[in-house]
Structures are given as C-alpha cells and as structure tokens.
XYZ file of C-alpha atoms in Angstrom:
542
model
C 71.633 45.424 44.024
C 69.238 44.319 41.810
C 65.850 44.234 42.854
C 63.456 40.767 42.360
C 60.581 41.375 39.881
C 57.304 39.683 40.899
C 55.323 39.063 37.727
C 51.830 39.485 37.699
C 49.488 36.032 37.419
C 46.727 36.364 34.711
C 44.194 34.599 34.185
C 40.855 33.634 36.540
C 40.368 31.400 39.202
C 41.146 27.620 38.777
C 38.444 24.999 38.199
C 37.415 23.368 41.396
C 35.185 21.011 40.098
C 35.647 17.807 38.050
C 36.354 14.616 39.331
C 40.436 13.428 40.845
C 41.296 11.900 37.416
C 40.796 14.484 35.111
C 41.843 17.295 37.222
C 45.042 14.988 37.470
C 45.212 15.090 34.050
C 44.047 19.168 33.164
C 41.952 18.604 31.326
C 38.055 19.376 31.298
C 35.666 17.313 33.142
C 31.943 16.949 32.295
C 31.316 16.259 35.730
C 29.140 12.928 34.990
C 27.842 11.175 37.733
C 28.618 7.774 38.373
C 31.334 8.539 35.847
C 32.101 11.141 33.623
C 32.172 10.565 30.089
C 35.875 11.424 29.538
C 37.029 9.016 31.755
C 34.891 6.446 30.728
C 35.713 7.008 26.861
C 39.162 6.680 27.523
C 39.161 3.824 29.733
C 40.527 4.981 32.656
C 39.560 5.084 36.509
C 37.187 7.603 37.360
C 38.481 8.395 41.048
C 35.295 10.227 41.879
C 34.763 13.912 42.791
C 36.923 14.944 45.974
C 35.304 17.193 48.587
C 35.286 21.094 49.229
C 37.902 21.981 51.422
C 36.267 24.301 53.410
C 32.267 24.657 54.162
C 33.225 28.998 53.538
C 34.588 28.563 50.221
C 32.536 25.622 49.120
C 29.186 27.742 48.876
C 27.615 25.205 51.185
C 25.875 23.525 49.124
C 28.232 20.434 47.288
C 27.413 17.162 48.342
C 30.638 15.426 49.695
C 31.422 11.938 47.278
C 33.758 9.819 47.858
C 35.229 6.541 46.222
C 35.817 3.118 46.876
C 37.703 1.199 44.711
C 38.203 -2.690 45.713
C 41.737 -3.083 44.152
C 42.967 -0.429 46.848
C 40.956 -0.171 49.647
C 40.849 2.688 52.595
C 40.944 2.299 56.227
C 38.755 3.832 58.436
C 34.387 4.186 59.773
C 34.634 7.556 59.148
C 34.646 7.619 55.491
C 30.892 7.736 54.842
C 29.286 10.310 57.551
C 26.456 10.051 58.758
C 25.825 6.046 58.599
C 25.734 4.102 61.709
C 29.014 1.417 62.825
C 26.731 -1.438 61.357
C 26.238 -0.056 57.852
C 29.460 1.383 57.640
C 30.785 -2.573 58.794
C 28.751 -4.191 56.024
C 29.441 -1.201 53.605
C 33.208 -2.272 54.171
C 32.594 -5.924 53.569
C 30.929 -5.614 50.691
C 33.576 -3.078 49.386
C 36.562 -5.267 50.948
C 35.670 -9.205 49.977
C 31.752 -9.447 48.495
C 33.206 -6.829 45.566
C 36.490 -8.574 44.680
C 34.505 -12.659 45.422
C 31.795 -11.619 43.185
C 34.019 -10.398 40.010
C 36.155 -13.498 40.806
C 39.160 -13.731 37.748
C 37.510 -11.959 35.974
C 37.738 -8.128 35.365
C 33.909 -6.277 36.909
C 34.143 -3.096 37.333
C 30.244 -2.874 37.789
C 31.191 -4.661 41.253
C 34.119 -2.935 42.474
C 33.845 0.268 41.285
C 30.202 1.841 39.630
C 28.064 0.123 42.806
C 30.579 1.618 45.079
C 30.497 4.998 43.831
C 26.693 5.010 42.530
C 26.267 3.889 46.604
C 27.165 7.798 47.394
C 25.162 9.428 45.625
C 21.677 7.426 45.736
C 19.978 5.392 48.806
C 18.421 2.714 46.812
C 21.874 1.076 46.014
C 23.057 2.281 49.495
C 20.598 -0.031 51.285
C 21.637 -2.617 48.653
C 24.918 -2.910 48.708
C 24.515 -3.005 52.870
C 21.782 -5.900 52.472
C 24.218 -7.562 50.031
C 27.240 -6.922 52.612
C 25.735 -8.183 55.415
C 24.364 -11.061 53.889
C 27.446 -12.539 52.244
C 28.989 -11.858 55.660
C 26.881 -14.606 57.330
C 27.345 -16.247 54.471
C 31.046 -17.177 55.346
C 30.086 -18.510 58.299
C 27.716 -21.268 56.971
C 28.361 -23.908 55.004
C 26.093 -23.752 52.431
C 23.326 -21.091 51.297
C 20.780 -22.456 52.803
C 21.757 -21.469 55.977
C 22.124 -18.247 55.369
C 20.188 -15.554 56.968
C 20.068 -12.218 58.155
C 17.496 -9.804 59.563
C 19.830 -6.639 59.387
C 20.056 -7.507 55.949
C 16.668 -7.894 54.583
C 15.823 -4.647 56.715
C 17.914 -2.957 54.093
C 16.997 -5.400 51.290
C 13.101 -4.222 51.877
C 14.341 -0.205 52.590
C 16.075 -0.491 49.107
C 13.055 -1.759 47.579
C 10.707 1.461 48.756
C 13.508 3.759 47.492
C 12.876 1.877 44.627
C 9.317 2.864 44.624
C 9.998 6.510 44.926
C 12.447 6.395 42.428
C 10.163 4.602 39.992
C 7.436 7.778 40.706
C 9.821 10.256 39.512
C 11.660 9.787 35.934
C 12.237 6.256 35.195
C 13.731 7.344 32.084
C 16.408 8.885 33.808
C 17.156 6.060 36.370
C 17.548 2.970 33.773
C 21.240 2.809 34.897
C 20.587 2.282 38.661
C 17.292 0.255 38.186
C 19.622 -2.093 35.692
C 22.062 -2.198 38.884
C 19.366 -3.172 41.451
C 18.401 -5.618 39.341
C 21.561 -7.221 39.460
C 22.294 -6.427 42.782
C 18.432 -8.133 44.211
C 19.224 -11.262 42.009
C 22.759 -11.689 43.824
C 20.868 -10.946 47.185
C 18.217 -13.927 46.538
C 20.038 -16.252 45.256
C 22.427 -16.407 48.521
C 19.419 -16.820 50.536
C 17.953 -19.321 48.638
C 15.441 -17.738 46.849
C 16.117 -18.955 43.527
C 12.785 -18.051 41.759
C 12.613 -14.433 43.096
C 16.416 -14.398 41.655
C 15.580 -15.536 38.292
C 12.974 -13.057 38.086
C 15.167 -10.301 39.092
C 17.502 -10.975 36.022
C 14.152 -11.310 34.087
C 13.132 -7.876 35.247
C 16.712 -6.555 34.008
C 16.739 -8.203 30.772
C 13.139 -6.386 30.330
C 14.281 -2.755 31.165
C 17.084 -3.384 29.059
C 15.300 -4.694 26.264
C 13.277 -1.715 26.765
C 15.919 0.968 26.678
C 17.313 -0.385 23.621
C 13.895 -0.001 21.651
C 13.235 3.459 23.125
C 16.811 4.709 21.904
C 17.326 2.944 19.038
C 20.095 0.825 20.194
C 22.280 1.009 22.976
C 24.782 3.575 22.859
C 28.565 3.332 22.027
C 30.687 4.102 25.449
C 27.689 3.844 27.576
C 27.122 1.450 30.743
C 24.281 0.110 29.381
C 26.239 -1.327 26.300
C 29.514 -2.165 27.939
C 28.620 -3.133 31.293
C 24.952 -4.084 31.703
C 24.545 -5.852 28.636
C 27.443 -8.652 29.160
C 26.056 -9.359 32.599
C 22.414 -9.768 31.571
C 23.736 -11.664 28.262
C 25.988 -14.032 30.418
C 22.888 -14.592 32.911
C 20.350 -14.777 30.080
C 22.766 -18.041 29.200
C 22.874 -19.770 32.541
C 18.776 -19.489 32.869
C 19.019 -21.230 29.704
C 21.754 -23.588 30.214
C 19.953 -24.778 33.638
C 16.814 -24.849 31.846
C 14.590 -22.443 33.441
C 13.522 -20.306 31.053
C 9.959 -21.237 31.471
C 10.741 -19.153 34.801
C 11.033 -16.275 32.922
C 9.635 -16.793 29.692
C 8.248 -13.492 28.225
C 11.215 -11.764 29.035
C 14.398 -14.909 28.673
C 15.949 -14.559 24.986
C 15.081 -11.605 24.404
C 18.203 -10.025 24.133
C 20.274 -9.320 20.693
C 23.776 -8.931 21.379
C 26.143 -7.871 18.609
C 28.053 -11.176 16.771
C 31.094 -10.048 17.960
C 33.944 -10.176 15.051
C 36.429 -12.641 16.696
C 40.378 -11.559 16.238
C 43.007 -13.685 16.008
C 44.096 -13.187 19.242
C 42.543 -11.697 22.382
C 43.716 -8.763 23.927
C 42.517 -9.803 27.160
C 40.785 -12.477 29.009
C 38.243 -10.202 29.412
C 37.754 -10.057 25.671
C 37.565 -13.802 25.841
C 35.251 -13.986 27.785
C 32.873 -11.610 26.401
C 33.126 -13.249 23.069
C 32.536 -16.951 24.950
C 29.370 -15.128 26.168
C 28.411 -13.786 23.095
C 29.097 -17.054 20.999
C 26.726 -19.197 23.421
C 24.111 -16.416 23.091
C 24.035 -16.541 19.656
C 23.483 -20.593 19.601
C 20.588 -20.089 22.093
C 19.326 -17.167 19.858
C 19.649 -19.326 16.393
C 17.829 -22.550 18.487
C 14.927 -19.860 19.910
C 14.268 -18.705 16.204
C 13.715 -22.164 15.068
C 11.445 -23.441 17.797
C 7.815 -22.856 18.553
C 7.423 -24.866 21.707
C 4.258 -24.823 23.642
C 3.437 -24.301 27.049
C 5.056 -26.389 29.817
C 2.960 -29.246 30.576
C 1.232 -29.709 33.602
C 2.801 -30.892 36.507
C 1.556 -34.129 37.611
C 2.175 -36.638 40.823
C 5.569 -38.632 41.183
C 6.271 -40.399 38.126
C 3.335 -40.089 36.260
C 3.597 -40.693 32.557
C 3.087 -37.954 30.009
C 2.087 -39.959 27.167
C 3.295 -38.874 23.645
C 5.061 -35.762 25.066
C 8.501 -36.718 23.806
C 7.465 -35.721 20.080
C 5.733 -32.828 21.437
C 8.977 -31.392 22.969
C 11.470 -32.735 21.422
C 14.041 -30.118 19.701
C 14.539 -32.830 17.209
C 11.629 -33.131 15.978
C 11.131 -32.637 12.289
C 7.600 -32.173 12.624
C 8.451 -28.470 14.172
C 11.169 -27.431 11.637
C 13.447 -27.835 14.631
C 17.000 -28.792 14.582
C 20.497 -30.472 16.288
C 21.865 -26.742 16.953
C 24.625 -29.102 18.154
C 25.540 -30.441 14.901
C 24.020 -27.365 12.903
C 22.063 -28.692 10.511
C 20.117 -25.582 9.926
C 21.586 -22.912 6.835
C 24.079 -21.051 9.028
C 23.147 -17.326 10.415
C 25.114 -14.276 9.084
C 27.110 -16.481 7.153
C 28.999 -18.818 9.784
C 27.872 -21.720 11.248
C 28.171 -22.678 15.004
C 30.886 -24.878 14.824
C 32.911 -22.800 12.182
C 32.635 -19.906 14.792
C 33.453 -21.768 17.990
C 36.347 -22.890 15.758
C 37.712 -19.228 15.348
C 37.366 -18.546 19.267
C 39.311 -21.476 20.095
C 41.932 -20.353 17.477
C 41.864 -16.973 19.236
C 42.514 -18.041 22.568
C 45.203 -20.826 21.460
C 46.935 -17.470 20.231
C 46.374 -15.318 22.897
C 49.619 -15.035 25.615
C 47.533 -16.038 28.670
C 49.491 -18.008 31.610
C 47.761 -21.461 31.213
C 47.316 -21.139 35.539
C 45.316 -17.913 35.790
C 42.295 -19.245 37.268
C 40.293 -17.182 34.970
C 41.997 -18.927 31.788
C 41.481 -22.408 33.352
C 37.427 -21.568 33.722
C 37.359 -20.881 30.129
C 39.209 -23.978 29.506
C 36.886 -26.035 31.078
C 33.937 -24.963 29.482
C 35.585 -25.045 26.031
C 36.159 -28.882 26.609
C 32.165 -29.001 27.506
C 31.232 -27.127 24.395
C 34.006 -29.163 22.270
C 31.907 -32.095 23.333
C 28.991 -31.012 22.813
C 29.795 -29.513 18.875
C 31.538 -33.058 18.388
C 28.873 -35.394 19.116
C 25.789 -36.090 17.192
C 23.192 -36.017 19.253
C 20.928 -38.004 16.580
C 22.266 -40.658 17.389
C 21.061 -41.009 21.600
C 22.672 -40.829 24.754
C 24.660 -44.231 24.176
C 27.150 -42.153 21.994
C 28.853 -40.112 24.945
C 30.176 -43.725 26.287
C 32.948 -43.256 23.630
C 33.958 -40.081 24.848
C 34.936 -41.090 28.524
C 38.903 -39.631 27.872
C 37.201 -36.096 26.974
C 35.161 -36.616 29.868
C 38.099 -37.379 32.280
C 40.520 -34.910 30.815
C 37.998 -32.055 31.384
C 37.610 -33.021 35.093
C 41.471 -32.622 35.432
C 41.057 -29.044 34.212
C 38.407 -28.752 37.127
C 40.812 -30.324 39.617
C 43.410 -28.409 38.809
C 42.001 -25.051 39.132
C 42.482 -23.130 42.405
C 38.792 -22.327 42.261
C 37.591 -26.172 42.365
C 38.127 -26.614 46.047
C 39.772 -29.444 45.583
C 42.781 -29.870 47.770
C 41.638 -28.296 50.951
C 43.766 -28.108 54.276
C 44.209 -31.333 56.025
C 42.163 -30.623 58.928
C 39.300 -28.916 56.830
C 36.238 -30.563 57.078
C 34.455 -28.393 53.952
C 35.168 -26.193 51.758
C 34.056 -22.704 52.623
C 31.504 -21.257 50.593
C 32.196 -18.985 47.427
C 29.740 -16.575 45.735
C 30.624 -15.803 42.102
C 28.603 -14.095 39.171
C 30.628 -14.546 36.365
C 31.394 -18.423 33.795
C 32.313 -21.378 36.447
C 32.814 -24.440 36.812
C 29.416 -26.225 38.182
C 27.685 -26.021 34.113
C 30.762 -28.152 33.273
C 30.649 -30.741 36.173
C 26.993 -31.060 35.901
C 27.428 -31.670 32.294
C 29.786 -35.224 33.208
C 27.646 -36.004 35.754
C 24.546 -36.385 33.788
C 26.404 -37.616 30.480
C 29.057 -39.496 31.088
C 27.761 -43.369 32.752
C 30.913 -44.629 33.247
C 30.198 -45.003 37.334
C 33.440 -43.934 38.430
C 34.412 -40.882 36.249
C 30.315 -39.790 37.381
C 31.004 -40.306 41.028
C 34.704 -38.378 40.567
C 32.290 -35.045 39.134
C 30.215 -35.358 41.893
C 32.645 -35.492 44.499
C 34.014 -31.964 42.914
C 30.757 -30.716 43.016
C 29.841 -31.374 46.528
C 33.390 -30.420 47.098
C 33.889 -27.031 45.897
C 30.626 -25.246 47.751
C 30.321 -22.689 45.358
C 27.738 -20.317 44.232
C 27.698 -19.151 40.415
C 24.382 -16.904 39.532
C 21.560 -18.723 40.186
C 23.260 -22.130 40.360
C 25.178 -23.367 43.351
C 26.472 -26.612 44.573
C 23.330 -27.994 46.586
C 20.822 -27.610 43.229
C 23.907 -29.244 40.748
C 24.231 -31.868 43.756
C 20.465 -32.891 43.872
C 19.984 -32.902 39.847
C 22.734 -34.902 39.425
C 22.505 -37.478 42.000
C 18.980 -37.650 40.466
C 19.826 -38.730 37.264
C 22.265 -41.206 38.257
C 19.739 -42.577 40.706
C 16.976 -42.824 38.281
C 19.945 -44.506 35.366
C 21.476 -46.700 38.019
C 18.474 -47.950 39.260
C 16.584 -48.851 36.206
C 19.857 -50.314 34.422
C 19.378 -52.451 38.097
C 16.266 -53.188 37.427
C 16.515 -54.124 33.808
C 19.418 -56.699 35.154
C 17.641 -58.172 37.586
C 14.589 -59.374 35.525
C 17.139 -59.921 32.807
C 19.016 -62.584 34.512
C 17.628 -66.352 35.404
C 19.696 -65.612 38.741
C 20.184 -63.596 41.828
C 23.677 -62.047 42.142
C 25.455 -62.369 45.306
C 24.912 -59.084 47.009
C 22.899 -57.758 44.449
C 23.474 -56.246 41.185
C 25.316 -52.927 40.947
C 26.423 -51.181 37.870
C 30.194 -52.026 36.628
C 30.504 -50.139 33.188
C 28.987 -47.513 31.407
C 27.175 -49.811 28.881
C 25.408 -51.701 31.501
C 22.881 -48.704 31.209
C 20.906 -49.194 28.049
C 19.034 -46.110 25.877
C 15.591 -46.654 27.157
C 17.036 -46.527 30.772
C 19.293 -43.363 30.720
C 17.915 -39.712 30.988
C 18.067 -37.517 28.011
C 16.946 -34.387 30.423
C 16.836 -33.278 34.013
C 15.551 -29.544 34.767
C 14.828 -28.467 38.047
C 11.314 -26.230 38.128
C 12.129 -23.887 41.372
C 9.243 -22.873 43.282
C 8.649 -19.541 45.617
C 10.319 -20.425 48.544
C 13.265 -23.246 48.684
C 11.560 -25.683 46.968
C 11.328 -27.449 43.241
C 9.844 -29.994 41.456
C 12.825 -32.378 39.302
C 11.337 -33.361 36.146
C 13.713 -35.969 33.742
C 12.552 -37.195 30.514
C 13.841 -41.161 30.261
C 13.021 -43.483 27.334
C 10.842 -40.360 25.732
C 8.891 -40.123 28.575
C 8.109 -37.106 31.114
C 8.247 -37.671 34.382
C 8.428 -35.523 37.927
C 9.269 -35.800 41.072
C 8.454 -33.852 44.187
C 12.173 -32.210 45.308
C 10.263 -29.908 47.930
C-alpha cells in the first residue's frame, strides 16, 4: 500500500488587504482610497475593500468599507452600521434612482460609483449624498422644483457644510478631490430647491479649486479624477452658465477653465467620447469669444422698461469698435490652426461614422443639439434676427428630434395629467427648445417648442423647465405684442377681433428680441432683461 505524501506549502501568509478587484485578479493593490490607482489606470471597477472576517484576526483596528454600485444594487438597512432607518432610506434612494436619474444616458461614474464609495469613508459627502437623497425623494412627488422641500434634508445639507469646515482646517491640499465633489454635489442640491444663484456659485466655487489645483501642480494629472472626471463636469457646467447667460453670476471665476482641444477621430469609440468632445468643442468657442472681448461691467439695473440709451454699441459682441467678432461665422484668424466651423465639421463626421443605434436616448440628445449648433454655424448673424425666418424646416425638423426622444416627455399616459419631474446633470434638451422658442417667429412652430418645454418637466444643471418657460414666453410676449402694436397704428382700420400675429414676418427687426437673460437673485427670484431694437430693457420676474 502506498502511502499519500502531503507536500509541504511554502511561502508566507496571503495578502489580506487590497480592494475585491484586484485581489480577483492577483495582482498587487496600492490600496488607494476612493480608488486605487491600478484599477483606475486600467479602467476597470474598483469593487471597494471587503471587510475583516473576524474582529480576532483583523487586529481591530480596519475600518469596514463597503460599495455601492448603481448598475447592481444590494438589498438590505443593514449595509451601512451604525446610521439610523432614515439615512440609510435616503442613502438607498440616492444610490437606487437619484444616482442612475442624474447620469441619465450618459456614462457618470462620479454619480454612481466615486460618491457612493467616497460616502464610506468621509462624513462630509455622507451628509451630502443623504441631503441630496432625501431631497430628490420629495422631489418625485411634486410637480415642479419649486415645490420642493425638505427639512431632513437641509439638516444634512447644513451638517455637511460644518464637516466641510473642519475639513477645510486640516489639509486642503489633500482634500481637493472631495471638496471638487461637494461642490458638485451642493450645486445639484440647490438647484432642486430652487436656489439657482447659490447653485451657480457652487459650480463657480468648483471651477475655482480646480483652476487652482491645476496651477499648483502644473497641470492636471494623466489617470487622475481631477482630469478625467472633475474636469468634464465643471467644463460641461462652465458651458450651460454661459449658454444661459449668467456668467456675470460668477464672473471672476466662469471661463476660466482650459481644457485640452481634444484631437477628434474619425469615429467615436463611445458616446461617451462624443460627448466629451461636444463639450470640449463648445468650450473652446466660448474660450476663443472670451479672448476677444473686453466687456465692461453689467449695467445697472433699472425700473420696468427703462431705456438704456446707447448701450447696444456698448455690449454688442459685434461691435468693431472692441475688436470683437461673429464667433458664429468665425471671422477672427482661427485658433491652433482650425476654425470653428472646420472643427464642428470633423465632430459631425465622427459621429456620422460612429455605430451608435440612432434611438439611444443619449445619441438623440446629441442630435438635437447638433441641429442647434448647425444653425447657429450656418447663419450669419450680421445680417439680424429677420434671417432665421428662412430656416423654419431646420427649426421644425429639430423639434421632431425632441419629440421623438424618450426623454422629451412627450407622449405621456392617457390619464396623466403632467409629466413627472426629471433631474439630470449632463447635455439636454431645454438649451435646444429654448433656442426655437426665442428664434424661430413663425407662431406655430414657437408655440409647438413651448408646449415641449412645459411638457417635459425636466431639470438639467441649473436650468429647468419653469426658468426656459418664463424666458421664453417673455420674448414672444414682448415680439408678439409690439409686432401688435406696430399693426395697429399701421393700419387706417380696426380688425375684427383684433390683430394677432399670422406669420413669422409680421414681426419686423426693430420689434423682435436679439437677447433674453434671466439675472437670478438670492432666493427664487430674477430680474428678465431683453435687448429689442438695440435697446436694454428689464423687467421685474420676482
């Protein structure tokens, strides 16, 4: 009989640390915290760092971490000990649906998986991610933002704050990343509520620390969140303050930020390439018009439609006098060799040859605003606001791209009385829709935008349907009415029932508004101003 021979194991003890992933994959971890660095470089899911077994052969003193990851969520209240049923309720909301609403078609992993796993580790975004959770929660239940409050959640909004504080005391050097994070995080909280201005400077406050970091390292590093998360976000959101035009809001911090000029392939790899390239493009033509203009201070605000006499030369972008330009058109030598038009050329030439299924809703947003900027790079803006009449089948077609889009709201149940609300922080649709409503007179095609707008209830950054509703009922009010008025003493008659506008050039150039901004104020409120017939004027929105 032959007896079994037990060979010895060499060797020491195996590693215990490391996060899931790369002990999945043997290989060393450097143990970084959100994310370690291998994981990160290689693109792949940090799953987090799995607790001790045992409290005897842990040492006692590891701090138990686990993940949440949006895509596959876990079951259960007693995942995070220690928390009471309400946080852990709102903790699960926000992981569950504000997570996964937020990053919309788009790909975010800042959303669904760095908050979630930074939330572990430190209080600050703890408190708010709750205050976000909770929020959003309520949210659902109303049918627009305004609505929307929550004293849970601004207990936890004000408790991340002071962490804040404390955190600021010890090494702010050290705690860019989850400063950055807050940022984006308080921003998202105010703008549900309302708070528009505190919002705005929230994202101004982000764009400053990450100006900041870039300056004290030289440049943002290759592989790091700052680069490849945080700067997209801030660059994307740098954009809508501008496209809204509220950069006076935040104006020693807004356009600050130099991202790359992205090389543009001949095809995407993914719509999340796209997208980051869109972003990058638009940047670029609000950098190129910020180097060429030295505008002055915003005027004062005066009463309801005062006059501000000559102050159409003194702001106009047009105006020769300034060395400013039609960054429209591009008549300005073209910046590192390729001129606005020639480059939004080679990103539509990219995505035409990129295999994307023409219904993800994510391809459909960026085909909506590429009919917007397609309009805007083919018309000459030289030559007034009468030109867009002769674009009404652009305008049309890009309102069926709207419509047909699952995000739109458009076809809702038959017994639904609204839409319910949406909170996104990524491209939309509302810059697009707000674009035909203030361009396009043709009194139909305007009234069809509007409809969509007041339709769809969404939320996108720091614009949402109630502000896009107000400006652009505004400027078809003020168009309408003086094209009205300019009939009326026109004509040696009265028309039965009075006149009403018919056709698009009913509205003459001194009557239609070449500018509506909306100037938000601390609380809810905001002063409209529109410039008409190169005139200034305001009007008391509060």
């Amino acid at each position: 009989m032959s007896s079994s021979i037990i060979r010895p194991r060499y060797g020491g003890s195996k590693v215990r640390s490391g996060c899931v992933t790369c002990k999945a994959r043997r290989v060393k971890c450097d143990e970084g915290r959100p994310t370690c660095q291998r994981c990160f470089k290689a693109k792949r899911t940090c799953e987090g760092y799995a607790p001790p077994p045992s409290a005897s052969t842990s040492g006692g003193g590891l701090r138990k971490f686990i993940v949440y990851l949006a895509s596959a969520p876990v079951d259960g209240l007693s995942l995070l000990p220690g928390i009471t049923t309400r946080q852990q309720r709102s903790f699960n909301f926000f992981r569950l649906r504000t997570a996964a609403e937020l990053a919309g078609p788009f790909g975010a992993d800042l959303w669904s998986t760095i908050l979630l796993r930074t939330a572990h580790d430190e209080s600050c975004i703890f408190n708010a991610v709750v205050a976000l959770g909770a929020l959003h929660e309520n949210f659902g239940y109303s049918r627009d933002a305004h609505e929307t409050h929550s004293d849970y959640a601004l207990t936890h909004y004000q408790k991340a704050i002071q962490r804040i504080t404390t955190l600021r005391d010890t090494d702010l050097t050290l705690h860019t990343d989850i400063l950055l994070m807050m940022c984006i995080v308080f921003s998202a909280f105010d703008s549900l509520r309302g708070q528009y201005k505190a919002s705005l400077m929230h994202i101004a406050s982000g764009i400053k620390i990450l100006v900041e970091a870039d300056k004290r390292l030289g440049g943002l590093k290759d592989g790091s969140l700052q680069k490849d998360i945080f700067l997209p976000i801030f660059v994307r959101m740098e954009n809508q303050i501008t496209d809204v035009g509220q950069t006076s809001a935040v104006v020693n911090t807004t356009r600050l930020i130099q991202p790359p000029i992205l090389s543009i392939p001949r095809a995407f790899k993914s719509i999340d390439e796209a997208q980051i390239t869109y972003d990058s493009s638009l940047s670029y033509i609000w950098n190129m018009l910020a180097r060429t203009e030295k505008l002055p201070a915003t005027p004062p605000l005066q009463p309801e439609n005062h006059e501000y006499e000559g102050l159409a030369k003194w702001l106009d972008p047009l105006d020769p006098a300034h060395e400013k330009f039609d960054y429209f058109t591009c008549q300005t030598p073209p910046i590192h060799g390729t001129s606005m038009p020639e480059r939004f050329s080679s990103w539509c030439a990219a995505f035409d040859a990129s295999d994307f299924p023409p219904s993800h809703p994510a391809v459909q947003i960026l085909q909506t605003n590429r009919a917007m900027l397609s309009l805007l790079f083919g018309a000459d803006t030289t030559k007034g606001e009468m030109l867009w009449d002769s674009y009404l089948p652009q305008f049309q077609s890009l309102l069926d791209y709207v419509e047909s889009s699952p995000l739109s709201g458009y076809r809702n149940s038959p017994g639904q009385k609204y839409a319910p609300p949406t909170f996104h922080y990524h491209l939309g649709l509302l810059t697009p829709l707000y674009f035909v409503c203030t361009r396009c007179r043709d009194p139909l095609t305007r009234r069809r935008a509007l409809r969509l707008i007041e339709n769809c209830n969404r939320k996108e950054g720091i614009w949402d349907t109630l502000v896009c509703t107000r400006l652009s009922k505004q400027v078809m009010e003020v168009e309408e009415g003086a094209a009205i008025e300019a009939m009326s003493r026109s004509s040696m008659c009265s028309k039965p029932g009075g006149w009403v506008v018919e056709r698009a050039e009913q509205i003459p150039e001194d009557c239609r508004v070449s500018e509506c901004i909306m100037k938000f104020g601390a609380e809810r409120e905001g002063l409209v101003r529109y410039r008409r017939g190169g005139v200034w004027y305001v009007v008391d929105d509060g």
